[in-house]
Structures are given as C-alpha cells and as structure tokens.
C-alpha cells in the first residue's frame, strides 16, 4: 500500500539554525499537510497546501515557517530560525482529492525535531 | 469553534476485556469524525471515520464507534482487547475544511 514517507526520522539542530523537513506524499495525492505534536501534547494543525499555495494555516505557522513543493514529489517544511519550543514531532499528511469530508488524510511516521 | 475532548489520558484493560475510549466533540455544523491510532515510533493510522452515512461505524482491527448526536459523542469500542491494541488513540474532527482538530489522545495499555 502506498505510504507517506518522511525524512529524516530524527533531526537534531542548534537553536537559531534553519531546518528543512522533507516529505514524499502518496503519488496521486493533491492535498498536503503538516501537523506537529509537542511531547505529551495533542497533534496540532500547522498548514494545508494545494495547487502550489497555502490553503489554510494556523496561528502557529508564523513567518519563521514556510512550505514548498519544489518538484513533483517532495513537500518540505522549513523553519528559518529554530527555537527551543519548535522541538516536536512533525507529521506530514496527504489526501487524494478535493475534500468532501469522507476522505481521510494519510500520515507519515513523522520527523522528531530536537532543538538544542 | 470545533473541538474534541478525550476523557482519560490513560486506559488500562486486561486482555479479552472490553475497550471503551471516550470522545466528545463540539461543532457548530454536522461534523466529520475520525479515530486514528499511533503505535510506538509510528505515524497516525486511520482506524475509522464517521461521515453521516451510518451512526455505527466499523473500522479496522475489530474497532467500532457510534456517533450520538444527542450526546455529542463518538466513543471507540472493541469487544475484546488484544495485546497488540496497546497504542495511543486520537479522536479528530473536521467541519467545513480539511483541517483536522485532534483530541489530546488516550494511551491504551493491555495487560495479560
């Protein structure tokens, strides 16, 4: 069964450094998402992306964050200048077609980001 | 605004016992509801979804959930727990957009 792939599985970065998290969504999917889960807390929506632009973003997704689909397969999340509070598990998800309520999002295994 | 409340951050059951994980939602319109499971060091896997077709929804691994509008609930059940069911379970809701709002999760432990 096709799956969403995220790399790396664990990223350790110094505070203030830029980090790029990579995702390869399922190949025929059109909608892409990033969520994060701070240790011990709930999974939180960050951003949705469709047709090469952001569809919706949360208040967490400030100017330090950006997303990109640089080619036909990758979907990236960049954090420009990392803070300690950015330490979390970041999940990428994708969905095949236009949202109609009955299509679930397919999640990757996540990238654990640790900021030192 | 939509939200999800999962009562009980930890639930422990014996193998073979009934599993009941509680989820209550708040939504201004008929919601779409989901249960996801997260096994250790893995991503979120869809267990089942409610999309208004039927109030009792059957999912994978023997789980099911019943949508009760009057109680704004979508509790997850399984008649007989198995050791392999030990995981974290998340209830999620979406309304008019594809953004998922998750609950805080319930960690299920299964004892032999």
CSV table of C-alpha atoms in Angstrom, one decimal:
chain,number,residue,atom,x,y,z
A,1,UNK,CA,0.0,0.0,0.0
A,2,UNK,CA,1.4,3.4,-0.9
A,3,UNK,CA,2.5,5.5,2.1
A,4,UNK,CA,3.7,8.9,3.0
A,5,UNK,CA,7.5,9.0,3.6
A,6,UNK,CA,9.2,11.5,5.9
A,7,UNK,CA,12.9,12.1,6.2
A,8,UNK,CA,14.9,12.2,8.4
A,9,UNK,CA,13.3,10.3,11.2
A,10,UNK,CA,15.2,12.4,13.8
A,11,UNK,CA,16.8,15.8,13.3
A,12,UNK,CA,18.9,17.5,15.9
A,13,UNK,CA,19.6,21.2,15.3
A,14,UNK,CA,21.2,24.1,17.2
A,15,UNK,CA,18.8,26.9,18.2
A,16,UNK,CA,18.8,29.6,15.6
A,17,UNK,CA,19.7,27.3,12.7
A,18,UNK,CA,17.5,26.6,9.7
A,19,UNK,CA,15.9,23.2,9.3
A,20,UNK,CA,14.1,21.6,6.4
A,21,UNK,CA,11.9,18.6,7.0
A,22,UNK,CA,11.1,16.5,3.9
A,23,UNK,CA,8.1,14.5,2.9
A,24,UNK,CA,7.1,12.5,-0.1
A,25,UNK,CA,3.3,12.3,-0.2
A,26,UNK,CA,1.5,9.5,-1.9
A,27,UNK,CA,2.0,9.9,-5.6
A,28,UNK,CA,-1.5,10.7,-6.9
A,29,UNK,CA,-2.5,12.9,-3.9
A,30,UNK,CA,-3.2,16.6,-4.4
A,31,UNK,CA,-3.6,18.0,-0.9
A,32,UNK,CA,-0.7,18.2,1.6
A,33,UNK,CA,-0.5,19.0,5.3
A,34,UNK,CA,1.9,19.5,8.1
A,35,UNK,CA,1.0,18.8,11.7
A,36,UNK,CA,3.1,18.8,14.8
A,37,UNK,CA,3.0,17.1,18.2
A,38,UNK,CA,4.9,18.6,21.1
A,39,UNK,CA,5.9,15.8,23.5
A,40,UNK,CA,2.9,14.9,25.7
A,41,UNK,CA,0.5,17.2,23.9
A,42,UNK,CA,-2.1,16.9,21.2
A,43,UNK,CA,-1.4,16.8,17.4
A,44,UNK,CA,-1.8,20.3,16.1
A,45,UNK,CA,-2.6,21.5,12.5
A,46,UNK,CA,0.1,23.7,11.0
A,47,UNK,CA,-0.7,24.2,7.3
A,48,UNK,CA,-2.5,22.8,4.3
A,49,UNK,CA,-1.3,23.2,0.8
A,50,UNK,CA,-2.9,22.7,-2.6
A,51,UNK,CA,-2.1,23.7,-6.1
A,52,UNK,CA,1.2,25.2,-5.1
A,53,UNK,CA,-0.2,27.5,-2.5
A,54,UNK,CA,-1.1,27.5,1.1
A,55,UNK,CA,-4.9,26.8,1.6
A,56,UNK,CA,-5.0,27.4,5.4
A,57,UNK,CA,-2.5,27.9,8.2
A,58,UNK,CA,-2.8,28.0,11.9
A,59,UNK,CA,-1.5,30.8,14.2
A,60,UNK,CA,1.5,28.6,15.0
A,61,UNK,CA,2.6,28.9,11.4
A,62,UNK,CA,4.2,32.3,11.6
A,63,UNK,CA,6.8,33.9,9.4
A,64,UNK,CA,9.5,31.5,10.6
A,65,UNK,CA,7.7,28.7,8.8
A,66,UNK,CA,7.4,28.1,5.1
A,67,UNK,CA,6.3,25.2,2.9
A,68,UNK,CA,7.3,24.3,-0.6
A,69,UNK,CA,6.7,21.7,-3.2
A,70,UNK,CA,9.9,22.0,-5.1
A,71,UNK,CA,9.3,19.3,-7.6
A,72,UNK,CA,6.6,16.7,-8.4
A,73,UNK,CA,7.2,14.5,-5.5
A,74,UNK,CA,8.6,16.3,-2.4
A,75,UNK,CA,6.8,18.6,0.1
A,76,UNK,CA,9.0,20.4,2.5
A,77,UNK,CA,8.6,22.3,5.8
A,78,UNK,CA,11.3,24.9,6.5
A,79,UNK,CA,11.8,26.6,9.9
A,80,UNK,CA,14.0,29.6,9.3
A,81,UNK,CA,15.5,30.2,12.8
A,82,UNK,CA,14.6,27.4,15.1
A,83,UNK,CA,13.6,28.0,18.8
A,84,UNK,CA,13.6,25.6,21.7
A,85,UNK,CA,9.9,25.4,21.5
A,86,UNK,CA,10.0,24.1,18.0
A,87,UNK,CA,11.1,20.8,19.4
A,88,UNK,CA,8.3,18.4,18.5
A,89,UNK,CA,7.3,15.5,16.2
A,90,UNK,CA,6.3,16.8,12.8
A,91,UNK,CA,3.9,14.8,10.7
A,92,UNK,CA,3.3,15.2,7.0
A,93,UNK,CA,-0.1,14.1,5.6
A,94,UNK,CA,-1.7,13.9,2.1
A,95,UNK,CA,-5.1,13.4,0.7
A,96,UNK,CA,-6.1,12.3,-2.8
A,97,UNK,CA,-8.7,14.7,-4.0
A,98,UNK,CA,-10.8,17.6,-3.1
A,99,UNK,CA,-12.0,17.4,0.5
A,100,UNK,CA,-15.5,16.1,0.8
A,101,UNK,CA,-15.5,15.1,4.4
A,102,UNK,CA,-15.2,11.4,3.7
A,103,UNK,CA,-11.6,11.2,2.6
A,104,UNK,CA,-9.1,10.6,5.4
A,105,UNK,CA,-5.6,12.1,5.5
A,106,UNK,CA,-2.8,9.6,5.2
A,107,UNK,CA,0.1,10.3,7.6
A,108,UNK,CA,3.8,9.7,7.6
A,109,UNK,CA,5.7,8.3,10.5
A,110,UNK,CA,6.9,11.7,11.5
A,111,UNK,CA,10.2,13.5,12.0
A,112,UNK,CA,11.3,14.1,15.5
A,113,UNK,CA,12.9,17.6,15.7
A,114,UNK,CA,15.1,18.3,18.7
A,115,UNK,CA,16.4,21.8,19.2
A,116,UNK,CA,19.4,22.2,21.4
B,1,UNK,CA,-15.3,26.6,17.1
B,2,UNK,CA,-14.8,22.9,16.7
B,3,UNK,CA,-13.0,20.9,19.5
B,4,UNK,CA,-12.5,17.4,20.7
B,5,UNK,CA,-12.3,16.2,24.3
B,6,UNK,CA,-11.0,12.8,25.1
B,7,UNK,CA,-11.7,11.7,28.7
B,8,UNK,CA,-9.0,9.7,30.2
B,9,UNK,CA,-5.4,10.2,29.1
B,10,UNK,CA,-4.7,6.6,30.1
B,11,UNK,CA,-6.9,3.5,30.0
B,12,UNK,CA,-5.8,0.0,31.2
B,13,UNK,CA,-7.7,-3.2,30.4
B,14,UNK,CA,-7.0,-6.9,30.6
B,15,UNK,CA,-6.6,-8.9,27.5
B,16,UNK,CA,-10.0,-10.1,26.4
B,17,UNK,CA,-11.8,-7.2,28.2
B,18,UNK,CA,-14.0,-4.5,26.6
B,19,UNK,CA,-12.2,-1.5,25.4
B,20,UNK,CA,-14.0,1.9,25.7
B,21,UNK,CA,-12.3,5.1,24.7
B,22,UNK,CA,-14.3,8.2,25.1
B,23,UNK,CA,-14.5,11.2,22.7
B,24,UNK,CA,-16.9,14.2,22.8
B,25,UNK,CA,-16.9,16.9,20.2
B,26,UNK,CA,-18.0,20.4,19.8
B,27,UNK,CA,-19.1,21.5,16.4
B,28,UNK,CA,-21.5,24.1,15.0
B,29,UNK,CA,-22.3,22.0,12.0
B,30,UNK,CA,-22.6,18.3,11.4
B,31,UNK,CA,-19.1,17.1,11.9
B,32,UNK,CA,-16.8,14.6,10.3
B,33,UNK,CA,-15.2,12.5,12.9
B,34,UNK,CA,-12.2,10.2,12.9
B,35,UNK,CA,-10.3,7.9,15.1
B,36,UNK,CA,-6.6,7.5,14.5
B,37,UNK,CA,-4.2,5.1,16.2
B,38,UNK,CA,-0.5,5.7,16.8
B,39,UNK,CA,1.8,2.8,17.6
B,40,UNK,CA,5.1,3.5,19.2
B,41,UNK,CA,7.5,5.3,16.9
B,42,UNK,CA,5.0,5.3,14.1
B,43,UNK,CA,2.7,7.8,12.4
B,44,UNK,CA,-1.1,8.1,12.7
B,45,UNK,CA,-3.1,5.3,11.1
B,46,UNK,CA,-6.8,5.7,10.4
B,47,UNK,CA,-9.0,3.4,12.4
B,48,UNK,CA,-12.4,4.6,11.2
B,49,UNK,CA,-14.4,7.6,10.1
B,50,UNK,CA,-17.9,9.0,10.5
B,51,UNK,CA,-19.2,10.9,7.6
B,52,UNK,CA,-23.0,10.8,8.2
B,53,UNK,CA,-23.7,7.7,6.2
B,54,UNK,CA,-24.3,5.5,9.3
B,55,UNK,CA,-24.1,6.2,13.0
B,56,UNK,CA,-22.4,2.9,13.8
B,57,UNK,CA,-19.0,2.8,12.1
B,58,UNK,CA,-16.9,-0.2,11.8
B,59,UNK,CA,-13.1,0.1,11.4
B,60,UNK,CA,-10.0,-2.0,11.2
B,61,UNK,CA,-8.8,-4.4,13.9
B,62,UNK,CA,-12.3,-5.0,15.3
B,63,UNK,CA,-12.9,-1.5,16.5
B,64,UNK,CA,-16.1,0.4,16.0
B,65,UNK,CA,-17.5,3.7,17.1
B,66,UNK,CA,-21.0,5.1,17.4
B,67,UNK,CA,-22.0,8.7,16.6
B,68,UNK,CA,-24.5,10.0,19.1
B,69,UNK,CA,-25.6,13.5,18.2
B,70,UNK,CA,-27.7,14.0,21.3
B,71,UNK,CA,-24.6,13.3,23.4
B,72,UNK,CA,-22.1,14.9,21.0
B,73,UNK,CA,-20.1,11.7,21.4
B,74,UNK,CA,-18.1,9.4,19.2
B,75,UNK,CA,-16.8,6.7,21.6
B,76,UNK,CA,-14.5,4.0,20.3
B,77,UNK,CA,-15.1,0.4,21.4
B,78,UNK,CA,-13.7,-3.1,20.9
B,79,UNK,CA,-15.4,-6.1,22.5
B,80,UNK,CA,-12.2,-8.0,23.3
B,81,UNK,CA,-8.8,-6.3,23.8
B,82,UNK,CA,-5.7,-7.8,22.4
B,83,UNK,CA,-2.1,-7.2,23.5
B,84,UNK,CA,-1.4,-5.7,20.0
B,85,UNK,CA,-4.0,-3.0,20.7
B,86,UNK,CA,-1.7,-1.2,23.1
B,87,UNK,CA,-1.1,2.2,21.5
B,88,UNK,CA,-2.2,5.9,21.6
B,89,UNK,CA,-5.6,6.7,20.2
B,90,UNK,CA,-6.7,10.1,18.9
B,91,UNK,CA,-10.1,11.3,18.1
B,92,UNK,CA,-10.3,14.1,15.5
B,93,UNK,CA,-13.0,16.3,14.0
B,94,UNK,CA,-13.3,18.4,10.9
B,95,UNK,CA,-16.1,20.7,9.9
B,96,UNK,CA,-16.2,22.7,6.7
B,97,UNK,CA,-12.5,22.5,5.9
B,98,UNK,CA,-10.0,19.6,5.7
B,99,UNK,CA,-8.1,20.8,8.8
B,100,UNK,CA,-8.2,18.1,11.4
B,101,UNK,CA,-8.6,19.1,15.1
B,102,UNK,CA,-7.3,16.4,17.4
B,103,UNK,CA,-8.0,15.5,20.9
B,104,UNK,CA,-5.2,15.0,23.5
B,105,UNK,CA,-5.1,11.3,22.9
B,106,UNK,CA,-5.7,8.3,25.1
B,107,UNK,CA,-3.0,5.8,25.8
B,108,UNK,CA,-4.4,2.2,26.0
B,109,UNK,CA,-2.5,-0.4,28.0
B,110,UNK,CA,-3.4,-4.0,27.7
B,111,UNK,CA,-2.4,-6.4,30.5
B,112,UNK,CA,-2.2,-10.2,30.1
